[in-house]
PDB file of C-alpha atoms (C1' of nucleotides) in Angstrom:
ATOM      1  CA  UNK A   1     -46.003  32.354 196.557  1.00 69.00           C
ATOM      2  CA  UNK A   2     -47.669  31.980 199.894  1.00 80.00           C
ATOM      3  CA  UNK A   3     -50.382  29.360 200.148  1.00 84.00           C
ATOM      4  CA  UNK A   4     -51.717  27.790 203.323  1.00 88.00           C
ATOM      5  CA  UNK A   5     -48.501  26.052 204.461  1.00 86.00           C
ATOM      6  CA  UNK A   6     -46.433  29.204 204.004  1.00 85.00           C
ATOM      7  CA  UNK A   7     -49.006  31.338 205.808  1.00 89.00           C
ATOM      8  CA  UNK A   8     -49.089  28.833 208.661  1.00 89.00           C
ATOM      9  CA  UNK A   9     -45.301  29.023 208.965  1.00 87.00           C
ATOM     10  CA  UNK A  10     -45.565  32.800 209.187  1.00 89.00           C
ATOM     11  CA  UNK A  11     -48.402  32.561 211.721  1.00 90.00           C
ATOM     12  CA  UNK A  12     -46.411  30.227 213.938  1.00 88.00           C
ATOM     13  CA  UNK A  13     -43.429  32.559 213.726  1.00 87.00           C
ATOM     14  CA  UNK A  14     -45.522  35.554 214.709  1.00 91.00           C
ATOM     15  CA  UNK A  15     -47.046  33.616 217.599  1.00 91.00           C
ATOM     16  CA  UNK A  16     -43.553  32.892 218.883  1.00 88.00           C
ATOM     17  CA  UNK A  17     -42.095  36.353 218.387  1.00 90.00           C
ATOM     18  CA  UNK A  18     -44.716  39.098 218.673  1.00 93.00           C
ATOM     19  CA  UNK A  19     -47.560  37.861 220.906  1.00 94.00           C
ATOM     20  CA  UNK A  20     -47.536  39.977 224.047  1.00 96.00           C
ATOM     21  CA  UNK A  21     -45.814  42.880 222.324  1.00 96.00           C
ATOM     22  CA  UNK A  22     -47.309  46.354 222.252  1.00 97.00           C
ATOM     23  CA  UNK A  23     -47.407  48.430 219.075  1.00 97.00           C
ATOM     24  CA  UNK A  24     -45.695  51.742 219.838  1.00 96.00           C
ATOM     25  CA  UNK A  25     -45.920  53.368 216.422  1.00 96.00           C
ATOM     26  CA  UNK A  26     -46.847  52.501 212.848  1.00 96.00           C
ATOM     27  CA  UNK A  27     -45.208  53.757 209.661  1.00 95.00           C
ATOM     28  CA  UNK A  28     -47.232  53.329 206.472  1.00 95.00           C
ATOM     29  CA  UNK A  29     -44.607  53.674 203.749  1.00 94.00           C
ATOM     30  CA  UNK A  30     -46.963  52.840 200.866  1.00 92.00           C
ATOM     31  CA  UNK A  31     -50.717  53.364 200.842  1.00 91.00           C
ATOM     32  CA  UNK A  32     -51.712  50.441 198.652  1.00 90.00           C
ATOM     33  CA  UNK A  33     -51.207  47.648 201.215  1.00 93.00           C
ATOM     34  CA  UNK A  34     -53.717  49.331 203.568  1.00 94.00           C
ATOM     35  CA  UNK A  35     -56.240  50.083 200.787  1.00 91.00           C
ATOM     36  CA  UNK A  36     -58.865  47.831 202.338  1.00 91.00           C
ATOM     37  CA  UNK A  37     -58.855  49.685 205.651  1.00 92.00           C
ATOM     38  CA  UNK A  38     -61.763  52.167 205.545  1.00 90.00           C
ATOM     39  CA  UNK A  39     -59.924  54.488 207.963  1.00 91.00           C
ATOM     40  CA  UNK A  40     -57.260  55.282 205.415  1.00 91.00           C
ATOM     41  CA  UNK A  41     -53.494  55.061 206.016  1.00 92.00           C
ATOM     42  CA  UNK A  42     -53.400  57.522 208.921  1.00 93.00           C
ATOM     43  CA  UNK A  43     -56.483  56.052 210.571  1.00 94.00           C
ATOM     44  CA  UNK A  44     -54.990  52.587 210.208  1.00 95.00           C
ATOM     45  CA  UNK A  45     -51.831  53.679 211.986  1.00 95.00           C
ATOM     46  CA  UNK A  46     -53.775  55.452 214.744  1.00 96.00           C
ATOM     47  CA  UNK A  47     -56.038  52.428 215.308  1.00 95.00           C
ATOM     48  CA  UNK A  48     -53.020  50.167 215.848  1.00 96.00           C
ATOM     49  CA  UNK A  49     -50.856  52.442 217.986  1.00 96.00           C
ATOM     50  CA  UNK A  50     -50.876  51.528 221.678  1.00 97.00           C
ATOM     51  CA  UNK A  51     -52.552  48.156 221.137  1.00 97.00           C
ATOM     52  CA  UNK A  52     -51.118  44.930 222.508  1.00 97.00           C
ATOM     53  CA  UNK A  53     -50.978  41.803 220.315  1.00 97.00           C
ATOM     54  CA  UNK A  54     -52.657  38.900 222.092  1.00 97.00           C
ATOM     55  CA  UNK A  55     -52.455  36.065 219.576  1.00 97.00           C
ATOM     56  CA  UNK A  56     -51.812  34.883 216.020  1.00 95.00           C
ATOM     57  CA  UNK A  57     -54.571  33.093 214.130  1.00 95.00           C
ATOM     58  CA  UNK A  58     -55.230  31.893 210.608  1.00 94.00           C
ATOM     59  CA  UNK A  59     -58.018  30.830 208.269  1.00 94.00           C
ATOM     60  CA  UNK A  60     -56.944  29.653 204.843  1.00 93.00           C
ATOM     61  CA  UNK A  61     -54.443  32.180 203.533  1.00 93.00           C
ATOM     62  CA  UNK A  62     -55.549  34.975 205.850  1.00 95.00           C
ATOM     63  CA  UNK A  63     -53.888  35.510 209.200  1.00 94.00           C
ATOM     64  CA  UNK A  64     -54.777  37.941 211.948  1.00 96.00           C
ATOM     65  CA  UNK A  65     -53.297  39.201 215.177  1.00 96.00           C
ATOM     66  CA  UNK A  66     -56.012  39.707 217.816  1.00 97.00           C
ATOM     67  CA  UNK A  67     -55.533  42.924 219.802  1.00 97.00           C
ATOM     68  CA  UNK A  68     -56.273  43.680 223.436  1.00 97.00           C
ATOM     69  CA  UNK A  69     -59.303  45.837 222.583  1.00 96.00           C
ATOM     70  CA  UNK A  70     -61.145  43.105 220.656  1.00 96.00           C
ATOM     71  CA  UNK A  71     -60.062  44.339 217.239  1.00 96.00           C
ATOM     72  CA  UNK A  72     -57.485  42.554 215.090  1.00 96.00           C
ATOM     73  CA  UNK A  73     -54.738  43.273 212.590  1.00 96.00           C
ATOM     74  CA  UNK A  74     -55.832  41.302 209.532  1.00 95.00           C
ATOM     75  CA  UNK A  75     -53.188  40.339 206.990  1.00 95.00           C
ATOM     76  CA  UNK A  76     -53.065  38.698 203.585  1.00 94.00           C
ATOM     77  CA  UNK A  77     -49.660  38.058 202.024  1.00 91.00           C
ATOM     78  CA  UNK A  78     -50.986  38.087 198.455  1.00 89.00           C
ATOM     79  CA  UNK A  79     -48.370  37.002 195.935  1.00 85.00           C
ATOM     80  CA  UNK A  80     -45.204  38.286 197.474  1.00 87.00           C
ATOM     81  CA  UNK A  81     -45.939  39.440 201.017  1.00 89.00           C
ATOM     82  CA  UNK A  82     -43.670  38.774 203.960  1.00 90.00           C
ATOM     83  CA  UNK A  83     -43.970  39.460 207.680  1.00 92.00           C
ATOM     84  CA  UNK A  84     -40.476  39.878 209.090  1.00 90.00           C
ATOM     85  CA  UNK A  85     -39.465  40.451 212.690  1.00 89.00           C
ATOM     86  CA  UNK A  86     -36.373  42.630 212.500  1.00 89.00           C
ATOM     87  CA  UNK A  87     -34.016  44.392 214.884  1.00 90.00           C
ATOM     88  CA  UNK A  88     -34.881  48.076 215.215  1.00 91.00           C
ATOM     89  CA  UNK A  89     -31.659  49.116 213.490  1.00 90.00           C
ATOM     90  CA  UNK A  90     -32.075  46.745 210.545  1.00 88.00           C
ATOM     91  CA  UNK A  91     -31.656  48.171 207.056  1.00 89.00           C
ATOM     92  CA  UNK A  92     -35.175  48.648 205.543  1.00 90.00           C
ATOM     93  CA  UNK A  93     -36.026  46.117 202.849  1.00 89.00           C
ATOM     94  CA  UNK A  94     -36.405  47.428 199.304  1.00 88.00           C
ATOM     95  CA  UNK A  95     -40.139  46.707 199.330  1.00 89.00           C
ATOM     96  CA  UNK A  96     -40.894  47.530 202.948  1.00 93.00           C
ATOM     97  CA  UNK A  97     -44.502  48.846 202.976  1.00 94.00           C
ATOM     98  CA  UNK A  98     -45.586  49.001 206.627  1.00 95.00           C
ATOM     99  CA  UNK A  99     -43.486  49.004 209.792  1.00 95.00           C
ATOM    100  CA  UNK A 100     -44.796  48.311 213.301  1.00 95.00           C
ATOM    101  CA  UNK A 101     -42.482  49.420 216.099  1.00 96.00           C
ATOM    102  CA  UNK A 102     -42.872  47.060 219.065  1.00 95.00           C
ATOM    103  CA  UNK A 103     -42.104  47.106 222.760  1.00 94.00           C
ATOM    104  CA  UNK A 104     -42.715  44.677 225.583  1.00 88.00           C
ATOM    105  CA  UNK A 105     -42.465  41.036 224.520  1.00 79.00           C
ATOM    106  CA  UNK A 106     -40.602  42.039 221.354  1.00 78.00           C
ATOM    107  CA  UNK A 107     -38.692  44.941 222.882  1.00 80.00           C
ATOM    108  CA  UNK A 108     -36.568  46.815 220.377  1.00 84.00           C
ATOM    109  CA  UNK A 109     -37.912  44.874 217.406  1.00 90.00           C
ATOM    110  CA  UNK A 110     -39.937  45.923 214.418  1.00 93.00           C
ATOM    111  CA  UNK A 111     -42.521  43.942 212.474  1.00 93.00           C
ATOM    112  CA  UNK A 112     -42.034  44.600 208.757  1.00 93.00           C
ATOM    113  CA  UNK A 113     -44.709  44.007 206.129  1.00 93.00           C
ATOM    114  CA  UNK A 114     -42.706  43.627 202.936  1.00 92.00           C
ATOM    115  CA  UNK A 115     -44.522  43.134 199.624  1.00 91.00           C
ATOM    116  CA  UNK A 116     -43.039  43.594 196.180  1.00 88.00           C
ATOM    117  CA  UNK A 117     -46.173  43.157 194.036  1.00 86.00           C
ATOM    118  CA  UNK A 118     -48.607  44.541 196.612  1.00 89.00           C
ATOM    119  CA  UNK A 119     -51.415  42.048 196.084  1.00 88.00           C
ATOM    120  CA  UNK A 120     -51.378  41.583 199.830  1.00 91.00           C
ATOM    121  CA  UNK A 121     -52.500  43.968 202.498  1.00 93.00           C
ATOM    122  CA  UNK A 122     -53.246  44.855 206.096  1.00 95.00           C
ATOM    123  CA  UNK A 123     -56.277  46.323 207.839  1.00 95.00           C
ATOM    124  CA  UNK A 124     -57.521  46.828 211.376  1.00 95.00           C
ATOM    125  CA  UNK A 125     -60.660  44.708 211.700  1.00 95.00           C
ATOM    126  CA  UNK A 126     -63.177  46.173 214.141  1.00 94.00           C
ATOM    127  CA  UNK A 127     -64.258  43.454 216.563  1.00 94.00           C
ATOM    128  CA  UNK A 128     -62.252  40.937 214.567  1.00 94.00           C
ATOM    129  CA  UNK A 129     -60.301  39.251 217.350  1.00 96.00           C
ATOM    130  CA  UNK A 130     -62.201  35.946 217.145  1.00 95.00           C
ATOM    131  CA  UNK A 131     -62.933  36.018 213.400  1.00 94.00           C
ATOM    132  CA  UNK A 132     -62.637  39.210 211.352  1.00 94.00           C
ATOM    133  CA  UNK A 133     -65.990  39.925 209.626  1.00 93.00           C
ATOM    134  CA  UNK A 134     -64.053  40.813 206.477  1.00 93.00           C
ATOM    135  CA  UNK A 135     -63.199  37.121 206.040  1.00 93.00           C
ATOM    136  CA  UNK A 136     -66.414  35.573 207.329  1.00 91.00           C
ATOM    137  CA  UNK A 137     -67.113  34.388 203.781  1.00 91.00           C
ATOM    138  CA  UNK A 138     -63.860  32.408 203.618  1.00 93.00           C
ATOM    139  CA  UNK A 139     -64.428  28.694 204.073  1.00 94.00           C
ATOM    140  CA  UNK A 140     -62.549  26.534 206.518  1.00 94.00           C
ATOM    141  CA  UNK A 141     -59.383  24.903 205.218  1.00 94.00           C
ATOM    142  CA  UNK A 142     -58.718  21.143 205.060  1.00 94.00           C
ATOM    143  CA  UNK A 143     -56.387  21.337 208.069  1.00 93.00           C
ATOM    144  CA  UNK A 144     -59.083  22.946 210.244  1.00 94.00           C
ATOM    145  CA  UNK A 145     -60.472  20.465 212.835  1.00 93.00           C
ATOM    146  CA  UNK A 146     -63.962  21.817 212.060  1.00 93.00           C
ATOM    147  CA  UNK A 147     -63.594  21.371 208.278  1.00 94.00           C
ATOM    148  CA  UNK A 148     -66.903  19.837 207.140  1.00 94.00           C
ATOM    149  CA  UNK A 149     -65.871  17.299 204.529  1.00 95.00           C
ATOM    150  CA  UNK A 150     -69.364  16.020 203.793  1.00 95.00           C
ATOM    151  CA  UNK A 151     -70.695  19.531 203.208  1.00 94.00           C
ATOM    152  CA  UNK A 152     -67.856  20.508 200.883  1.00 95.00           C
ATOM    153  CA  UNK A 153     -68.148  17.280 198.905  1.00 95.00           C
ATOM    154  CA  UNK A 154     -71.874  17.838 198.458  1.00 94.00           C
ATOM    155  CA  UNK A 155     -71.391  21.422 197.309  1.00 95.00           C
ATOM    156  CA  UNK A 156     -68.665  20.462 194.825  1.00 95.00           C
ATOM    157  CA  UNK A 157     -70.916  17.803 193.332  1.00 95.00           C
ATOM    158  CA  UNK A 158     -73.774  20.275 192.891  1.00 93.00           C
ATOM    159  CA  UNK A 159     -71.771  22.617 190.676  1.00 93.00           C
ATOM    160  CA  UNK A 160     -70.916  22.239 187.033  1.00 91.00           C
ATOM    161  CA  UNK A 161     -67.730  24.289 187.311  1.00 92.00           C
ATOM    162  CA  UNK A 162     -64.411  22.613 186.664  1.00 93.00           C
ATOM    163  CA  UNK A 163     -62.975  20.945 189.706  1.00 94.00           C
ATOM    164  CA  UNK A 164     -59.789  23.033 189.717  1.00 94.00           C
ATOM    165  CA  UNK A 165     -61.760  26.261 189.689  1.00 93.00           C
ATOM    166  CA  UNK A 166     -63.726  24.937 192.644  1.00 94.00           C
ATOM    167  CA  UNK A 167     -60.557  23.981 194.512  1.00 94.00           C
ATOM    168  CA  UNK A 168     -59.394  27.581 194.133  1.00 94.00           C
ATOM    169  CA  UNK A 169     -62.736  29.008 195.343  1.00 94.00           C
ATOM    170  CA  UNK A 170     -61.822  30.198 198.842  1.00 92.00           C
ATOM    171  CA  UNK A 171     -65.469  30.384 199.925  1.00 93.00           C
ATOM    172  CA  UNK A 172     -65.785  26.637 199.322  1.00 94.00           C
ATOM    173  CA  UNK A 173     -62.477  25.415 200.679  1.00 94.00           C
ATOM    174  CA  UNK A 174     -59.718  27.803 201.651  1.00 94.00           C
ATOM    175  CA  UNK A 175     -55.950  27.627 201.599  1.00 92.00           C
ATOM    176  CA  UNK A 176     -55.542  25.898 198.234  1.00 93.00           C
ATOM    177  CA  UNK A 177     -53.705  27.903 195.575  1.00 91.00           C
ATOM    178  CA  UNK A 178     -52.582  27.153 192.042  1.00 92.00           C
ATOM    179  CA  UNK A 179     -49.567  25.066 193.054  1.00 90.00           C
ATOM    180  CA  UNK A 180     -51.266  22.758 195.532  1.00 91.00           C
ATOM    181  CA  UNK A 181     -54.392  22.465 193.375  1.00 94.00           C
ATOM    182  CA  UNK A 182     -52.266  21.048 190.550  1.00 94.00           C
ATOM    183  CA  UNK A 183     -50.445  18.731 192.960  1.00 93.00           C
ATOM    184  CA  UNK A 184     -53.650  17.441 194.577  1.00 94.00           C
ATOM    185  CA  UNK A 185     -55.217  16.833 191.153  1.00 95.00           C
ATOM    186  CA  UNK A 186     -52.095  14.966 190.014  1.00 96.00           C
ATOM    187  CA  UNK A 187     -52.151  12.781 193.110  1.00 96.00           C
ATOM    188  CA  UNK A 188     -55.859  12.065 192.578  1.00 96.00           C
ATOM    189  CA  UNK A 189     -55.349  11.447 188.821  1.00 96.00           C
ATOM    190  CA  UNK A 190     -58.129  13.900 187.993  1.00 96.00           C
ATOM    191  CA  UNK A 191     -57.996  16.552 185.247  1.00 94.00           C
ATOM    192  CA  UNK A 192     -58.771  20.043 186.522  1.00 94.00           C
ATOM    193  CA  UNK A 193     -61.420  20.690 183.870  1.00 92.00           C
ATOM    194  CA  UNK A 194     -63.591  17.769 184.990  1.00 94.00           C
ATOM    195  CA  UNK A 195     -66.912  19.281 186.114  1.00 94.00           C
ATOM    196  CA  UNK A 196     -67.609  18.850 189.831  1.00 94.00           C
ATOM    197  CA  UNK A 197     -71.053  17.411 189.162  1.00 94.00           C
ATOM    198  CA  UNK A 198     -69.505  14.658 187.044  1.00 93.00           C
ATOM    199  CA  UNK A 199     -67.268  13.331 189.824  1.00 95.00           C
ATOM    200  CA  UNK A 200     -68.186  10.566 192.227  1.00 96.00           C
ATOM    201  CA  UNK A 201     -68.375  11.209 195.931  1.00 96.00           C
ATOM    202  CA  UNK A 202     -65.364   8.922 196.426  1.00 97.00           C
ATOM    203  CA  UNK A 203     -63.325  10.925 193.903  1.00 96.00           C
ATOM    204  CA  UNK A 204     -64.030  14.244 195.610  1.00 96.00           C
ATOM    205  CA  UNK A 205     -63.295  12.770 199.049  1.00 96.00           C
ATOM    206  CA  UNK A 206     -59.981  11.401 197.765  1.00 96.00           C
ATOM    207  CA  UNK A 207     -59.090  14.695 196.058  1.00 96.00           C
ATOM    208  CA  UNK A 208     -59.734  16.747 199.194  1.00 96.00           C
ATOM    209  CA  UNK A 209     -57.703  14.228 201.162  1.00 95.00           C
ATOM    210  CA  UNK A 210     -54.798  14.757 198.768  1.00 95.00           C
ATOM    211  CA  UNK A 211     -55.191  18.524 199.064  1.00 94.00           C
ATOM    212  CA  UNK A 212     -54.896  18.163 202.830  1.00 94.00           C
ATOM    213  CA  UNK A 213     -51.942  15.775 202.548  1.00 94.00           C
ATOM    214  CA  UNK A 214     -49.977  17.852 200.051  1.00 91.00           C
ATOM    215  CA  UNK A 215     -50.313  20.892 202.300  1.00 90.00           C
ATOM    216  CA  UNK A 216     -49.435  18.874 205.414  1.00 91.00           C
ATOM    217  CA  UNK A 217     -46.319  17.583 203.640  1.00 88.00           C
ATOM    218  CA  UNK A 218     -45.363  21.107 202.605  1.00 85.00           C
ATOM    219  CA  UNK A 219     -45.918  22.368 206.123  1.00 84.00           C
ATOM    220  CA  UNK A 220     -43.624  19.668 207.495  1.00 81.00           C
ATOM    221  CA  UNK A 221     -40.923  20.969 205.179  1.00 77.00           C
ATOM    222  CA  UNK A 222     -41.453  24.615 206.002  1.00 66.00           C
ATOM    223  CA  UNK A 223     -43.462  25.724 202.982  1.00 56.00           C
ATOM    224  CA  UNK A 224     -42.747  26.001 199.285  1.00 52.00           C
ATOM    225  CA  UNK A 225     -40.388  28.520 197.787  1.00 47.00           C
ATOM    226  CA  UNK A 226     -39.545  29.214 194.155  1.00 43.00           C
ATOM    227  CA  UNK A 227     -37.626  32.420 194.484  1.00 42.00           C
ATOM    228  CA  UNK A 228     -36.478  34.902 197.067  1.00 45.00           C
ATOM    229  CA  UNK A 229     -39.988  36.345 197.415  1.00 46.00           C
ATOM    230  CA  UNK A 230     -41.064  33.915 200.075  1.00 50.00           C
ATOM    231  CA  UNK A 231     -39.235  33.622 203.343  1.00 54.00           C
ATOM    232  CA  UNK A 232     -40.698  32.829 206.713  1.00 57.00           C
ATOM    233  CA  UNK A 233     -40.889  35.158 209.660  1.00 56.00           C
ATOM    234  CA  UNK A 234     -37.196  34.757 210.382  1.00 50.00           C
ATOM    235  CA  UNK A 235     -36.123  35.149 206.785  1.00 53.00           C
ATOM    236  CA  UNK A 236     -35.530  31.457 206.145  1.00 51.00           C
ATOM    237  CA  UNK A 237     -36.605  30.021 202.780  1.00 49.00           C
ATOM    238  CA  UNK A 238     -38.730  26.915 202.448  1.00 51.00           C
ATOM    239  CA  UNK A 239     -37.740  24.153 200.034  1.00 49.00           C
ATOM    240  CA  UNK A 240     -40.841  22.071 199.277  1.00 56.00           C
ATOM    241  CA  UNK A 241     -40.463  22.780 195.546  1.00 57.00           C
ATOM    242  CA  UNK A 242     -38.196  19.749 195.223  1.00 56.00           C
ATOM    243  CA  UNK A 243     -41.157  17.495 195.976  1.00 80.00           C
ATOM    244  CA  UNK A 244     -43.576  18.778 193.310  1.00 89.00           C
ATOM    245  CA  UNK A 245     -44.859  16.279 190.724  1.00 92.00           C
ATOM    246  CA  UNK A 246     -46.817  18.521 188.363  1.00 92.00           C
ATOM    247  CA  UNK A 247     -46.502  22.259 188.987  1.00 91.00           C
ATOM    248  CA  UNK A 248     -43.788  23.957 186.948  1.00 89.00           C
ATOM    249  CA  UNK A 249     -42.677  20.683 185.295  1.00 90.00           C
ATOM    250  CA  UNK A 250     -43.764  21.279 181.682  1.00 90.00           C
ATOM    251  CA  UNK A 251     -42.101  18.800 179.346  1.00 90.00           C
ATOM    252  CA  UNK A 252     -40.586  16.719 182.136  1.00 91.00           C
ATOM    253  CA  UNK A 253     -41.602  13.047 182.482  1.00 93.00           C
ATOM    254  CA  UNK A 254     -44.443  12.246 184.853  1.00 95.00           C
ATOM    255  CA  UNK A 255     -43.069  10.600 188.006  1.00 95.00           C
ATOM    256  CA  UNK A 256     -45.775   7.934 187.686  1.00 96.00           C
ATOM    257  CA  UNK A 257     -46.151   7.059 184.002  1.00 97.00           C
ATOM    258  CA  UNK A 258     -43.340   8.862 182.208  1.00 95.00           C
ATOM    259  CA  UNK A 259     -45.543  10.911 179.852  1.00 95.00           C
ATOM    260  CA  UNK A 260     -44.440  14.526 179.435  1.00 93.00           C
ATOM    261  CA  UNK A 261     -46.177  16.921 181.826  1.00 93.00           C
ATOM    262  CA  UNK A 262     -48.256  19.502 179.935  1.00 92.00           C
ATOM    263  CA  UNK A 263     -48.958  23.141 180.641  1.00 90.00           C
ATOM    264  CA  UNK A 264     -52.180  24.840 179.573  1.00 90.00           C
ATOM    265  CA  UNK A 265     -53.542  28.354 180.088  1.00 87.00           C
ATOM    266  CA  UNK A 266     -56.104  28.583 182.862  1.00 87.00           C
ATOM    267  CA  UNK A 267     -57.700  31.693 184.373  1.00 85.00           C
ATOM    268  CA  UNK A 268     -54.837  33.975 183.310  1.00 83.00           C
ATOM    269  CA  UNK A 269     -52.290  31.575 184.746  1.00 87.00           C
ATOM    270  CA  UNK A 270     -51.066  28.037 184.100  1.00 91.00           C
ATOM    271  CA  UNK A 271     -52.199  24.532 184.866  1.00 93.00           C
ATOM    272  CA  UNK A 272     -49.834  21.587 184.817  1.00 93.00           C
ATOM    273  CA  UNK A 273     -51.054  18.005 184.432  1.00 94.00           C
ATOM    274  CA  UNK A 274     -50.027  14.603 183.143  1.00 94.00           C
ATOM    275  CA  UNK A 275     -52.008  13.686 179.993  1.00 94.00           C
ATOM    276  CA  UNK A 276     -51.499  10.002 180.782  1.00 95.00           C
ATOM    277  CA  UNK A 277     -52.644   9.909 184.398  1.00 95.00           C
ATOM    278  CA  UNK A 278     -55.114  12.791 184.165  1.00 95.00           C
ATOM    279  CA  UNK A 279     -57.042  12.369 180.898  1.00 93.00           C
ATOM    280  CA  UNK A 280     -58.705  15.470 179.476  1.00 89.00           C
ATOM    281  CA  UNK A 281     -62.506  15.195 179.795  1.00 87.00           C
ATOM    282  CA  UNK A 282     -64.290  14.569 176.481  1.00 75.00           C
ATOM    283  CA  UNK A 283     -66.270  17.798 176.435  1.00 62.00           C
ATOM    284  CA  UNK A 284     -63.093  19.893 176.545  1.00 50.00           C
ATOM    285  CA  UNK A 285     -60.769  17.600 174.614  1.00 42.00           C
ATOM    286  CA  UNK A 286     -61.100  19.550 171.332  1.00 37.00           C
ATOM    287  CA  UNK A 287     -59.883  22.724 173.021  1.00 37.00           C
ATOM    288  CA  UNK A 288     -56.536  21.297 174.040  1.00 35.00           C
TER     289      UNK A 288
ATOM    290  C1'  DG B   1     -76.952  31.528 193.685  1.00 79.99           C
ATOM    291  C1'  DT B   2     -73.896  30.137 189.773  1.00 79.99           C
ATOM    292  C1'  DA B   3     -70.617  30.887 186.091  1.00 79.99           C
ATOM    293  C1'  DT B   4     -67.132  33.458 183.910  1.00 79.99           C
ATOM    294  C1'  DG B   5     -63.878  37.110 182.925  1.00 79.99           C
ATOM    295  C1'  DT B   6     -60.848  40.907 184.302  1.00 79.99           C
ATOM    296  C1'  DA B   7     -58.240  44.502 187.036  1.00 79.99           C
ATOM    297  C1'  DC B   8     -54.851  45.051 190.244  1.00 79.99           C
ATOM    298  C1'  DC B   9     -49.271  45.153 190.775  1.00 79.99           C
ATOM    299  C1'  DT B  10     -43.922  44.913 189.790  1.00 79.99           C
ATOM    300  C1'  DG B  11     -39.674  42.472 188.646  1.00 79.99           C
ATOM    301  C1'  DT B  12     -37.892  39.166 185.529  1.00 79.99           C
ATOM    302  C1'  DT B  13     -37.709  36.724 181.317  1.00 79.99           C
ATOM    303  C1'  DT B  14     -38.526  36.238 176.536  1.00 79.99           C
ATOM    304  C1'  DG B  15     -39.020  37.783 171.809  1.00 79.99           C
ATOM    305  C1'  DC B  16     -38.419  40.750 167.971  1.00 79.99           C
TER     306       DC B  16
ATOM    307  C1'  DT C   1     -28.766  47.090 172.293  1.00 79.99           C
ATOM    308  C1'  DG C   2     -33.375  48.407 173.309  1.00 79.99           C
ATOM    309  C1'  DC C   3     -37.968  48.160 173.792  1.00 79.99           C
ATOM    310  C1'  DA C   4     -42.378  45.665 174.254  1.00 79.99           C
ATOM    311  C1'  DA C   5     -44.865  41.822 175.589  1.00 79.99           C
ATOM    312  C1'  DA C   6     -45.477  37.861 178.399  1.00 79.99           C
ATOM    313  C1'  DC C   7     -45.460  35.897 182.787  1.00 79.99           C
ATOM    314  C1'  DA C   8     -46.087  34.952 187.796  1.00 79.99           C
ATOM    315  C1'  DG C   9     -51.264  34.540 190.506  1.00 79.99           C
ATOM    316  C1'  DG C  10     -54.993  35.508 194.966  1.00 79.99           C
ATOM    317  C1'  DT C  11     -58.729  38.285 195.542  1.00 79.99           C
ATOM    318  C1'  DA C  12     -62.443  41.536 194.696  1.00 79.99           C
ATOM    319  C1'  DC C  13     -65.529  42.918 191.650  1.00 79.99           C
ATOM    320  C1'  DA C  14     -68.367  43.209 187.354  1.00 79.99           C
ATOM    321  C1'  DT C  15     -71.374  41.062 184.268  1.00 79.99           C
ATOM    322  C1'  DA C  16     -74.662  37.677 182.479  1.00 79.99           C
TER     323       DA C  16
END
DNA sequence: GTATGTACCTGTTTGC
DNA sequence: TGCAAACAGGTACATA
């Protein structure tokens, strides 16, 4: 389940393996992953053909490959997306959706966009080499040198929404997904349903620091992986899941206090927290 | 602008 | 054994 660390691993892999390559031809094998490109599948393929890849950049969970004409190939991995650099004669993956045939720096190789659940996608962003306009609304992530901590803290403390929902709001702070939100909240000993406007400045600063740290730690280990869906650009799985304290640990003892980790429904998914270290706020206590 | 809920998508697991 | 429901969850969009 790609979050910021996994996307960064993919970005770094693409930077190493495909920058400088020219796209010779594009095969769109399924239309859904290019649904956000207004040109349609054929227009998408035509817009990419002949272009040279000049870089590999990222903001939050989005990554893009700037092209030599000032446009960019914008990519989101969604739930199950992969970008794989493969030999030209490689057997196509079961869920191969888009194939870019490359020459030049990646002579004889293909870039495969593989995505089982197809929440991810690709599009050619007009004039998007520096920052695709399609993701101009996405906030900077905590690993970005220009991340404005004071501004984010102030905005969090102005809203009454639960702090976990805010952590997952990519316009506020990007890159944090369900897994790392639960881990950062566990580290900060804050329950995800605590309203942002009821937290102190120091608490929000500490929480965002933990969000940054948990993603930095994951990045150092090559990203998190829970199943075969996530592999990096060379097909190698990450293994950060061994270091998780909250996510996916329902019923297991908290590593800090020993209380059983609980799971609750949250936004059509799950939240994991320690009822000892992360007390449920009073206003929502009756619901749990 | 804020707050909240839901559709999208497929493979696997769980329950009857 | 077989089928249905639940589950995983990031993003865009709708609604109030």
